[in-house]
Coordinates of C-alpha atoms in Angstrom, one line a residue:
X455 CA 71.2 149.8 7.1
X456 CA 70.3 151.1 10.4
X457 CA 72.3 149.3 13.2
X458 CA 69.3 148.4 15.6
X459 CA 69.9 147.0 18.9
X460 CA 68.4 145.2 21.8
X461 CA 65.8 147.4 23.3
X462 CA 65.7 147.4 27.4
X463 CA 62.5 146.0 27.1
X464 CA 64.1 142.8 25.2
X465 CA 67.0 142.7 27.9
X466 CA 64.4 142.2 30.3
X467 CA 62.0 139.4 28.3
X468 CA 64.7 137.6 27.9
X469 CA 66.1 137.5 31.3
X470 CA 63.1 136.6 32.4
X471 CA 62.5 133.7 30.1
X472 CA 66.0 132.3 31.4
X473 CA 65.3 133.0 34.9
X474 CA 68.2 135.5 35.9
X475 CA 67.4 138.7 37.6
X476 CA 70.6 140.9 35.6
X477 CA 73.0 140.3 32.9
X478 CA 75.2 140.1 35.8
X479 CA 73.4 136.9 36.7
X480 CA 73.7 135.1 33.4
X481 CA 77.2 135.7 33.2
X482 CA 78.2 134.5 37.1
X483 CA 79.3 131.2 35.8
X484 CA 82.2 132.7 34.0
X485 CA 85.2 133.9 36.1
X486 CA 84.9 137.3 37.8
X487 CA 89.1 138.3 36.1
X488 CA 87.5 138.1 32.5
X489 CA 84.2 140.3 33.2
X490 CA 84.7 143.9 32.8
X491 CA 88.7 143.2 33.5
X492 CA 90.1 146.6 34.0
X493 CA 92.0 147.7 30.7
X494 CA 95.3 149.8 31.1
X495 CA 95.0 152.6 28.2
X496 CA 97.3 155.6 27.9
X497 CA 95.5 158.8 27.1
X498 CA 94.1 159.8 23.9
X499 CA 96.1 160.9 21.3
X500 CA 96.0 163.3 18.3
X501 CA 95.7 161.8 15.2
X502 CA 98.8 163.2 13.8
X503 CA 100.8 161.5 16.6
X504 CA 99.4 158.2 16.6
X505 CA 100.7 158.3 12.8
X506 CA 104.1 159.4 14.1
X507 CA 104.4 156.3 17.0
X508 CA 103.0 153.8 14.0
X509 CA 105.7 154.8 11.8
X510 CA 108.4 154.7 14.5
X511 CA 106.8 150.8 15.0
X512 CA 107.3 150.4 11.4
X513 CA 110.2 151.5 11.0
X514 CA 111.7 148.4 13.4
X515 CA 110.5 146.0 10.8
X516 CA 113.0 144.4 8.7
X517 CA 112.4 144.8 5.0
X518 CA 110.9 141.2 3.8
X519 CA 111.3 141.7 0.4
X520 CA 113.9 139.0 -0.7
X521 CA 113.5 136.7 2.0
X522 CA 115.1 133.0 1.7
X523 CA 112.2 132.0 4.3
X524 CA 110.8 128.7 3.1
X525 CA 107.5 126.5 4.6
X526 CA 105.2 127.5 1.0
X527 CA 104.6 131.6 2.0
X528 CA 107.3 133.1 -0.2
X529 CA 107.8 136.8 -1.5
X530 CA 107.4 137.3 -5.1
X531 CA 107.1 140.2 -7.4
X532 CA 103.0 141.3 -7.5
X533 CA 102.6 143.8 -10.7
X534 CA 101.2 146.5 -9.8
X535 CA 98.3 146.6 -12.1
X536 CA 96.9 143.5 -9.5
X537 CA 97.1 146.5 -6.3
X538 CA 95.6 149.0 -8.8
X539 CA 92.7 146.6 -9.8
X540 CA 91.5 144.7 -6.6
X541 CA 91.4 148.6 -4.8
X542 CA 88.3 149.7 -7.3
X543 CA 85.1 150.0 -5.4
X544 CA 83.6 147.6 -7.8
X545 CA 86.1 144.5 -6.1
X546 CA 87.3 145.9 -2.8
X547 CA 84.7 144.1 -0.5
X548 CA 85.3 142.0 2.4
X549 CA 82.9 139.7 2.2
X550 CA 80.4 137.6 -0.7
X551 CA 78.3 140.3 -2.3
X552 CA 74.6 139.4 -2.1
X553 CA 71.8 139.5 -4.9
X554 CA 74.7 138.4 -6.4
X555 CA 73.0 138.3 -10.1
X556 CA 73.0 142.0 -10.3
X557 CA 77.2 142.4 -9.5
X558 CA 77.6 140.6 -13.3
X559 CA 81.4 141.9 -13.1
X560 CA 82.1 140.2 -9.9
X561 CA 80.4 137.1 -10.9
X562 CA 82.0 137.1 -14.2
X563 CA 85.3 138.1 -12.8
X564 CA 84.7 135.0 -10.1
X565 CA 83.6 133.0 -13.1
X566 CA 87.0 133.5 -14.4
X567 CA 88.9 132.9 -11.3
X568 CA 87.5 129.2 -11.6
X569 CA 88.5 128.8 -15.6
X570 CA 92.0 129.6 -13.9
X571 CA 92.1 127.4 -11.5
X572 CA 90.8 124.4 -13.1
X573 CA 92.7 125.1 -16.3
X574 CA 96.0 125.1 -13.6
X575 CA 94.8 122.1 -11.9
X576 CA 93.9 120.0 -15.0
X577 CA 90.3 119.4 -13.2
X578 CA 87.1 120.2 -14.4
X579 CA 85.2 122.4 -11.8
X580 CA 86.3 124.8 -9.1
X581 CA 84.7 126.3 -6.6
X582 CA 84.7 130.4 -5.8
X583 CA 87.5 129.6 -3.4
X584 CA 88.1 129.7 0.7
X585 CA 89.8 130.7 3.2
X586 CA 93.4 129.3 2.8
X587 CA 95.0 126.4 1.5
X588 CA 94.6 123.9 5.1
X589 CA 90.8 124.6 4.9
X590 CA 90.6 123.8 1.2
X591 CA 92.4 120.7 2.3
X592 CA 89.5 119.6 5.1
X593 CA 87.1 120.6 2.3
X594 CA 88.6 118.8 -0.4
X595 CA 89.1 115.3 1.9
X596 CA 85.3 115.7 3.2
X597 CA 84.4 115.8 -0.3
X598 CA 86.1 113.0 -0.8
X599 CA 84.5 111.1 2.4
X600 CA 81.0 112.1 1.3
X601 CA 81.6 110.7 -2.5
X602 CA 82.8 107.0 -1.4
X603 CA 80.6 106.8 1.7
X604 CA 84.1 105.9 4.2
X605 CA 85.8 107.5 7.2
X606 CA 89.3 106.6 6.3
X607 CA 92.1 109.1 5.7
X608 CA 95.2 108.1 4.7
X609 CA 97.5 111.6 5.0
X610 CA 101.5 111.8 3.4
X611 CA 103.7 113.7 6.4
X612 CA 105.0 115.4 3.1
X613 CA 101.6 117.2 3.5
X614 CA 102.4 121.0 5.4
X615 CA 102.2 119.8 9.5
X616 CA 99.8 122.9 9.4
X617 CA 97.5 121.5 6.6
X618 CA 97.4 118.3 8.8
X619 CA 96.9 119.9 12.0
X620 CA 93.6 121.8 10.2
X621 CA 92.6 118.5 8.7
X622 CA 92.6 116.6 12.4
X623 CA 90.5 118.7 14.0
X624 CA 88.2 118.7 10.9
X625 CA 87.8 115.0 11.1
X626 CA 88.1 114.2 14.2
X627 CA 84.8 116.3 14.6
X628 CA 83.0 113.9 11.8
X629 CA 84.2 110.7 13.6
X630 CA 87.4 109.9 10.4
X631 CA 89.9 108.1 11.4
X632 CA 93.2 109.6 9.9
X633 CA 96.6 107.4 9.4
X634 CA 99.4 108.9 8.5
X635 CA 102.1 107.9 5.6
X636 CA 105.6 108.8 7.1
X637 CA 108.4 110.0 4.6
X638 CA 111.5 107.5 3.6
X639 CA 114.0 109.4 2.4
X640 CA 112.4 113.0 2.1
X641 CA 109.1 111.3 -0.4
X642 CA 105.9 108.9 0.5
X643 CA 105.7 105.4 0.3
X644 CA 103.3 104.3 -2.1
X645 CA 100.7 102.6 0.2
X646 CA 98.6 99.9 0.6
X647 CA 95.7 101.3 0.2
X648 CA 92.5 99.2 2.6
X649 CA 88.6 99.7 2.1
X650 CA 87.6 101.9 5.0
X651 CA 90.2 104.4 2.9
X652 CA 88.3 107.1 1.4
X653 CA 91.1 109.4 0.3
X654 CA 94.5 109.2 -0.1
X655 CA 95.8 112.8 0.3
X656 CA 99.9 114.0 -0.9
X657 CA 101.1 117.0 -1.6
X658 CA 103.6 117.7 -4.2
X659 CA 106.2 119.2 -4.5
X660 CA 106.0 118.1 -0.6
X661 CA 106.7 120.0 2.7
X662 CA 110.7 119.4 2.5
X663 CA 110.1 120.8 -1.7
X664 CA 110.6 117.3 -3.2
X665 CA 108.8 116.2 -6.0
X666 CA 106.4 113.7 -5.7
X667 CA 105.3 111.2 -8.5
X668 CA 101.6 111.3 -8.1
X669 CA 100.6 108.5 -10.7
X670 CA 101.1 105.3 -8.1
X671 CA 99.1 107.3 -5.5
X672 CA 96.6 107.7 -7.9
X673 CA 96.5 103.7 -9.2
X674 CA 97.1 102.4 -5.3
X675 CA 93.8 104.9 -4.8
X676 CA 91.6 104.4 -6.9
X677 CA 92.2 100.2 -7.3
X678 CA 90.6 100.3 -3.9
X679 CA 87.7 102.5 -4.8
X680 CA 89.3 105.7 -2.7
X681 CA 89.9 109.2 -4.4
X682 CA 93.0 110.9 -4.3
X683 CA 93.5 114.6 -2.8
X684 CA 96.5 116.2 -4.2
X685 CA 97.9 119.2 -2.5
X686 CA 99.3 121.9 -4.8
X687 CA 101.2 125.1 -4.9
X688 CA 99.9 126.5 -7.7
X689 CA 102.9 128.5 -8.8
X690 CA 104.6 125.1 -9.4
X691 CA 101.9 124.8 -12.1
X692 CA 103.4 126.6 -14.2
X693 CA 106.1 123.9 -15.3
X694 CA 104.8 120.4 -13.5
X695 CA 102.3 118.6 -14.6
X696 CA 99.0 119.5 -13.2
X697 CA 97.3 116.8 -10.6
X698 CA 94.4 116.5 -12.9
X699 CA 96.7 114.9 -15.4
X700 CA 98.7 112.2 -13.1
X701 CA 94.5 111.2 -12.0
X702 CA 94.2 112.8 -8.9
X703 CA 90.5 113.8 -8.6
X704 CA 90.5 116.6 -6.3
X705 CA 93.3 119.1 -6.1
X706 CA 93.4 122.0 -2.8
X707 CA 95.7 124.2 -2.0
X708 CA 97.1 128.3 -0.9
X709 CA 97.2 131.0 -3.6
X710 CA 99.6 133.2 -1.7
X711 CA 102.2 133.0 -4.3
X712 CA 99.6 133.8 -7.3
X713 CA 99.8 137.6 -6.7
X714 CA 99.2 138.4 -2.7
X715 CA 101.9 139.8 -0.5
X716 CA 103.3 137.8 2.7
X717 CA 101.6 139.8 4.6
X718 CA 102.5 138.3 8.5
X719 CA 100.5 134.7 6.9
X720 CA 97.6 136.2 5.8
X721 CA 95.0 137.1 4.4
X722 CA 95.1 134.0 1.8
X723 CA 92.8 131.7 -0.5
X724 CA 92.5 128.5 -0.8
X725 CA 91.4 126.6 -3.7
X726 CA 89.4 123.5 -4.3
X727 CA 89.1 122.2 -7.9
X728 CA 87.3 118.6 -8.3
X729 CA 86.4 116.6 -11.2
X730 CA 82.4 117.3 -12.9
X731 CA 81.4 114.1 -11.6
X732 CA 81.9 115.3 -8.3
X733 CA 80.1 118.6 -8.3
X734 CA 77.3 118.3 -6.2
X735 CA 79.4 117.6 -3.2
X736 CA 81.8 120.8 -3.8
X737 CA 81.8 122.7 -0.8
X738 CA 80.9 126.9 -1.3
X739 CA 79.8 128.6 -4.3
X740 CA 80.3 127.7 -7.9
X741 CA 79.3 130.3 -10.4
X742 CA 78.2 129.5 -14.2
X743 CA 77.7 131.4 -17.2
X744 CA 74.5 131.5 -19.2
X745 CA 72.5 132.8 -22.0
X746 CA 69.6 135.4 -21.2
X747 CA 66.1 135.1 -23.3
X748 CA 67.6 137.7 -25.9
X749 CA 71.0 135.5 -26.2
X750 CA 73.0 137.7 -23.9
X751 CA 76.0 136.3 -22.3
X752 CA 75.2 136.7 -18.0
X753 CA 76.5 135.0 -15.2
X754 CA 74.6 133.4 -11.9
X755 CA 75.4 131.5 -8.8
X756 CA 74.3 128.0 -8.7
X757 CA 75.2 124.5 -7.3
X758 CA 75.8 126.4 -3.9
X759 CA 76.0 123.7 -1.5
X760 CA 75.9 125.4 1.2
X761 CA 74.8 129.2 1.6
X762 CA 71.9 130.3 3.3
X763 CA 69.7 129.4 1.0
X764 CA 69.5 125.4 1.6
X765 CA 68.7 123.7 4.5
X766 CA 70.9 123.2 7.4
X767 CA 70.4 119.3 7.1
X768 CA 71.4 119.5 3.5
X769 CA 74.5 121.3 3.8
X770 CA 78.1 119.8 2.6
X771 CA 80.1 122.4 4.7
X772 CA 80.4 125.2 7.1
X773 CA 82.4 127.6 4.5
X774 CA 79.3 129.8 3.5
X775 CA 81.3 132.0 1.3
X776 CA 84.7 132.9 -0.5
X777 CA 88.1 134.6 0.1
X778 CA 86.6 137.0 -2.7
X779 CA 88.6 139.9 -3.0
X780 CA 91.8 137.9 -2.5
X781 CA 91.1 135.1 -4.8
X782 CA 90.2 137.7 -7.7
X783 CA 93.5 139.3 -6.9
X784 CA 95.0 135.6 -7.8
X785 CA 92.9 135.8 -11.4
X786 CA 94.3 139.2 -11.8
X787 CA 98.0 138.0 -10.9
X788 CA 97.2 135.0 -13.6
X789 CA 95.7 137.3 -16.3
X790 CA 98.2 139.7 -16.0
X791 CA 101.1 136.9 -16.7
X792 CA 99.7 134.8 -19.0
X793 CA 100.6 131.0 -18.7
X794 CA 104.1 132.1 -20.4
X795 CA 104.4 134.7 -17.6
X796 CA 104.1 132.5 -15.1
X797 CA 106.0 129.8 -16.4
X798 CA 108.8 132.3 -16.7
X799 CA 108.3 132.8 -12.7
X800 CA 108.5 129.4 -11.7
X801 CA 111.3 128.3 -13.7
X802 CA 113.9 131.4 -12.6
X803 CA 112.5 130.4 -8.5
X804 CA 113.9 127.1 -9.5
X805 CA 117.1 128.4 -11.0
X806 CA 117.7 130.5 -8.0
X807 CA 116.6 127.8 -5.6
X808 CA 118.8 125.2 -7.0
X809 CA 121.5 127.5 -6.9
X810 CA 121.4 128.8 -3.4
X811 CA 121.0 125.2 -2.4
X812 CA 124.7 125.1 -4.0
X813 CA 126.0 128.0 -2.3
X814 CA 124.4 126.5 1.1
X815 CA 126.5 123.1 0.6
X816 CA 129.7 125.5 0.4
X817 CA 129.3 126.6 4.3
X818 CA 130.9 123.9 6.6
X819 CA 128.7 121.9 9.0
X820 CA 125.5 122.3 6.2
X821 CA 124.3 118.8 4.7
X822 CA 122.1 118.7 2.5
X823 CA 119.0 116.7 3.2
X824 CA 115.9 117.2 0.8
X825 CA 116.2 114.9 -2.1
X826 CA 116.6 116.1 -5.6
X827 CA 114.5 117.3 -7.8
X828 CA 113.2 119.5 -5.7
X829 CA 111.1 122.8 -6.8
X830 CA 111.8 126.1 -5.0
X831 CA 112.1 125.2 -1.7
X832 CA 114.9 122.9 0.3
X833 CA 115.8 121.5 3.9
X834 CA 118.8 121.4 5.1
X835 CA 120.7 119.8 8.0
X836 CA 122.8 122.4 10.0
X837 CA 125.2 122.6 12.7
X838 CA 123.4 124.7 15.2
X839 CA 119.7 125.5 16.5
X840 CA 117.7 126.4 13.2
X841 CA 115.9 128.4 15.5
X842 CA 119.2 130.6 17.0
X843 CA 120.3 130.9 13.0
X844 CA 117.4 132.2 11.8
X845 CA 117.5 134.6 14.5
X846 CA 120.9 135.4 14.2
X847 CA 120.6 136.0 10.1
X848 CA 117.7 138.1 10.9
X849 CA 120.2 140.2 13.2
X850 CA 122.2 140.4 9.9
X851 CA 119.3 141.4 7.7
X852 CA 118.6 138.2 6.4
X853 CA 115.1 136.3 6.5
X854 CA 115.8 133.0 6.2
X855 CA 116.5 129.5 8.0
X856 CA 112.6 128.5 9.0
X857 CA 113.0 125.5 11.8
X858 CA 111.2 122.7 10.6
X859 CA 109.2 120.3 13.4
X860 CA 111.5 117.7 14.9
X861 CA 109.3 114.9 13.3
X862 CA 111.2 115.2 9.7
X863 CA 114.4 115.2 12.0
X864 CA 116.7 117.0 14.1
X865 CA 118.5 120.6 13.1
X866 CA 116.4 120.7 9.7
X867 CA 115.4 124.5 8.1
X868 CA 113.9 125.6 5.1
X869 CA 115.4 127.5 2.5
X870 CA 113.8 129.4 -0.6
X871 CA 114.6 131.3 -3.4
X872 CA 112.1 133.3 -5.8
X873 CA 112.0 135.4 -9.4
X874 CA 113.2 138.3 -6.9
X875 CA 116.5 136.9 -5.8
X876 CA 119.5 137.9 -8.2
X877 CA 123.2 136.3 -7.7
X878 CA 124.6 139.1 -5.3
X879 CA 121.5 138.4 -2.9
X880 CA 122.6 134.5 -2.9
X881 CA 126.1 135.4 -2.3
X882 CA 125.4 137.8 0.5
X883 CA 123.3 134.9 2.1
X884 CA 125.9 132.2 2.3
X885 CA 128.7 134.9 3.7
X886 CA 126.1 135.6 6.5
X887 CA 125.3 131.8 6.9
X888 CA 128.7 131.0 7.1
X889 CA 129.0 134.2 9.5
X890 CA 126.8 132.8 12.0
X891 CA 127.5 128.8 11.8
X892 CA 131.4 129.8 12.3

């Protein structure tokens, strides 16, 4: 498509509509350091040696490959079939494809991508995914707002303090009012749950890793007419009990660890699976399969929400489309495991977790400080500035130790452990934990 941009003739109509003699004028309000600021460049370079100063920048990265980092962005294996896959031309688009009935492999692939993630979640219907795990959040609570006609939020501090953060400014632009449930002893209370509640969201296993026990959240919701929001890492899937089956009607969350590298945080996708009853308020696209008039199977688009093709007053959301590439990458991770495949890689990130947590305890000064059972992840209490240690492990070679915010407590960090880490890697990280809290 021809790029076609404003003629001088348009410039000019539509200065004069506005009343400004130059684009100088219409931009005089704004302050005279950001317009045309002067930009300090070095000269050009060959190609050859701009490759040569990137790979001298890359080469001052530390290798993230079995890092103990925690906070629910985690290194695991990706097979490489997954890379080989989402780079064919027919997948390796940034952005929704349009006349979307004739792409019938990426609908059907999308098609799939939902059968996944409602089949994880124990829900009924999912949506083509978004952008990452705290938008599907806002989405998901919304959704919740718009089905029982309240404004009430009641948010576990177990939920990510990112998520939450996301979720504010969401509903603070909608008018909700948002309370939050503060942790006793590393879970959520069950609350009290009042009738200007509209959702009750927890995630599980929590911020800190500990399980939660979703059933009483679910009862304590829905005996006051409220739905519950149940935040998920969908790895975890593979051995708990999907929030579909302790009632929780809408399930969100990140798919980083179903297939996509760390990647500095991003690019992610979120999902959003709800139950059938609540379709018609699910945010982005949904995609169904059909019959054509000769009994061929084919796929379309439909229930879209939002898009472009409804009206602006009728629209549930402002995500107009899908994290597409990266969400298909997630059904390719899935397919290629297979539900035993993944249970396999949840349950050796648990035997590894709960055995570096062990090793951890070993170093003096460390107290441990996330309740059992926990999943993958852990806090722990420790002597020093989580902030200097993870610094000071990273000096070492080790990725590990991520602060967490002083509102679960002082000196608290994050620990993990994946399908990737093997005994020697958790004994090397203790002996440079201890190193550095000696």
């Amino acid at each position: 498509m021809d790029y076609t941009p404003h003629t001088e003739e348009e410039i000019r109509e539509m200065l004069r509509r506005v009343g400004a003699e130059s684009l100088e004028d219409l931009f005089a309000h704004l302050p005279k350091e950001v317009l045309n600021p002067p930009i300090d460049l070095p000269e050009p370079l060959p190609e050859w040696k701009v490759l040569e100063e990137l790979r001298r920048l890359a080469a001052q990265n530390l290798p993230a490959h079995k890092a103990f980092l925690g906070g629910g962005v985690r290194s695991h294996h990706v097979p490489p079939v997954v890379q080989a896959l989402a780079g064919r031309g027919e997948f390796l688009t940034a952005y929704t494809p349009y006349q979307p009935e004739v792409s019938q492999g990426v609908l059907q692939a999308t098609f799939e991508y939902q059968t996944m993630i409602a089949e994880l979640t124990g829900l009924e219907v999912a949506n083509a995914s978004m952008y990452d795990g705290a938008t599907a959040l806002a989405e998901g609570v919304l959704l919740a707002l718009r089905e029982t006609g309240r404004m009430g939020v009641l948010v576990s501090q177990g939920v990510h303090p990112e998520y939450r953060a996301v979720l504010r400014a969401y509903l603070e632009a909608v008018g909700a009012k948002l309370l939050t449930l503060h942790l006793e002893g590393g879970r959520t209370p069950v609350p009290a749950v009042g009738e200007e509640v509209g959702a009750v969201v927890v995630q599980n296993p929590n911020f800190l890793g500990a399980l939660e026990d979703l059933g009483p959240f679910a009862e304590a919701a829905h005996g006051a007419g409220a739905l519950l929001v149940a935040v998920a890492d969908p790895l975890s899937l593979g051995v708990l009990k999907p929030p579909g089956a302790y009632g929780a009607d809408i399930a969100v969350g990140d798919g980083q660890s179903l297939g996509l590298p760390m990647g500095f945080g991003g690019p992610h996708f979120g999902f959003l699976a709800t139950k059938k009853a609540f379709v018609r308020q699910l945010p982005g696209r949904l995609v169904s399969e059909t019959v054509d008039v000769e009994g061929r199977r084919g796929f379309l688009l439909t229930l879209q929400a939002r898009e472009q093709y409804i009206r602006r007053a009728k629209a549930k959301s402002n995500i107009t489309t899908n994290a597409q590439l990266t969400a298909l990458m997630g059904a390719m991770y899935l397919a290629a495991l297979g539900p035993e495949g993944l249970r396999e890689v949840a349950l050796k990130g648990v035997e590894m977790a709960h055995k570096l947590h062990a090793l951890l305890l070993e170093v003096p000064g460390v107290r441990p400080f996330t309740p059992r059972p926990f999943f993958n992840e852990f806090a722990l209490a420790l002597p020093k500035d989580p902030e200097a240690v993870r610094k000071a492990l990273a000096e070492r070679g080790f990725h590990g130790a991520t602060p967490v915010p002083k509102e679960y407590g002082e000196g608290l960090a994050l620990f993990a452990a994946t399908e990737l880490h093997e005994e020697e890697d958790l004994l090397a990280f203790r002996e440079a934990l201890r190193e550095v809290l000696a």
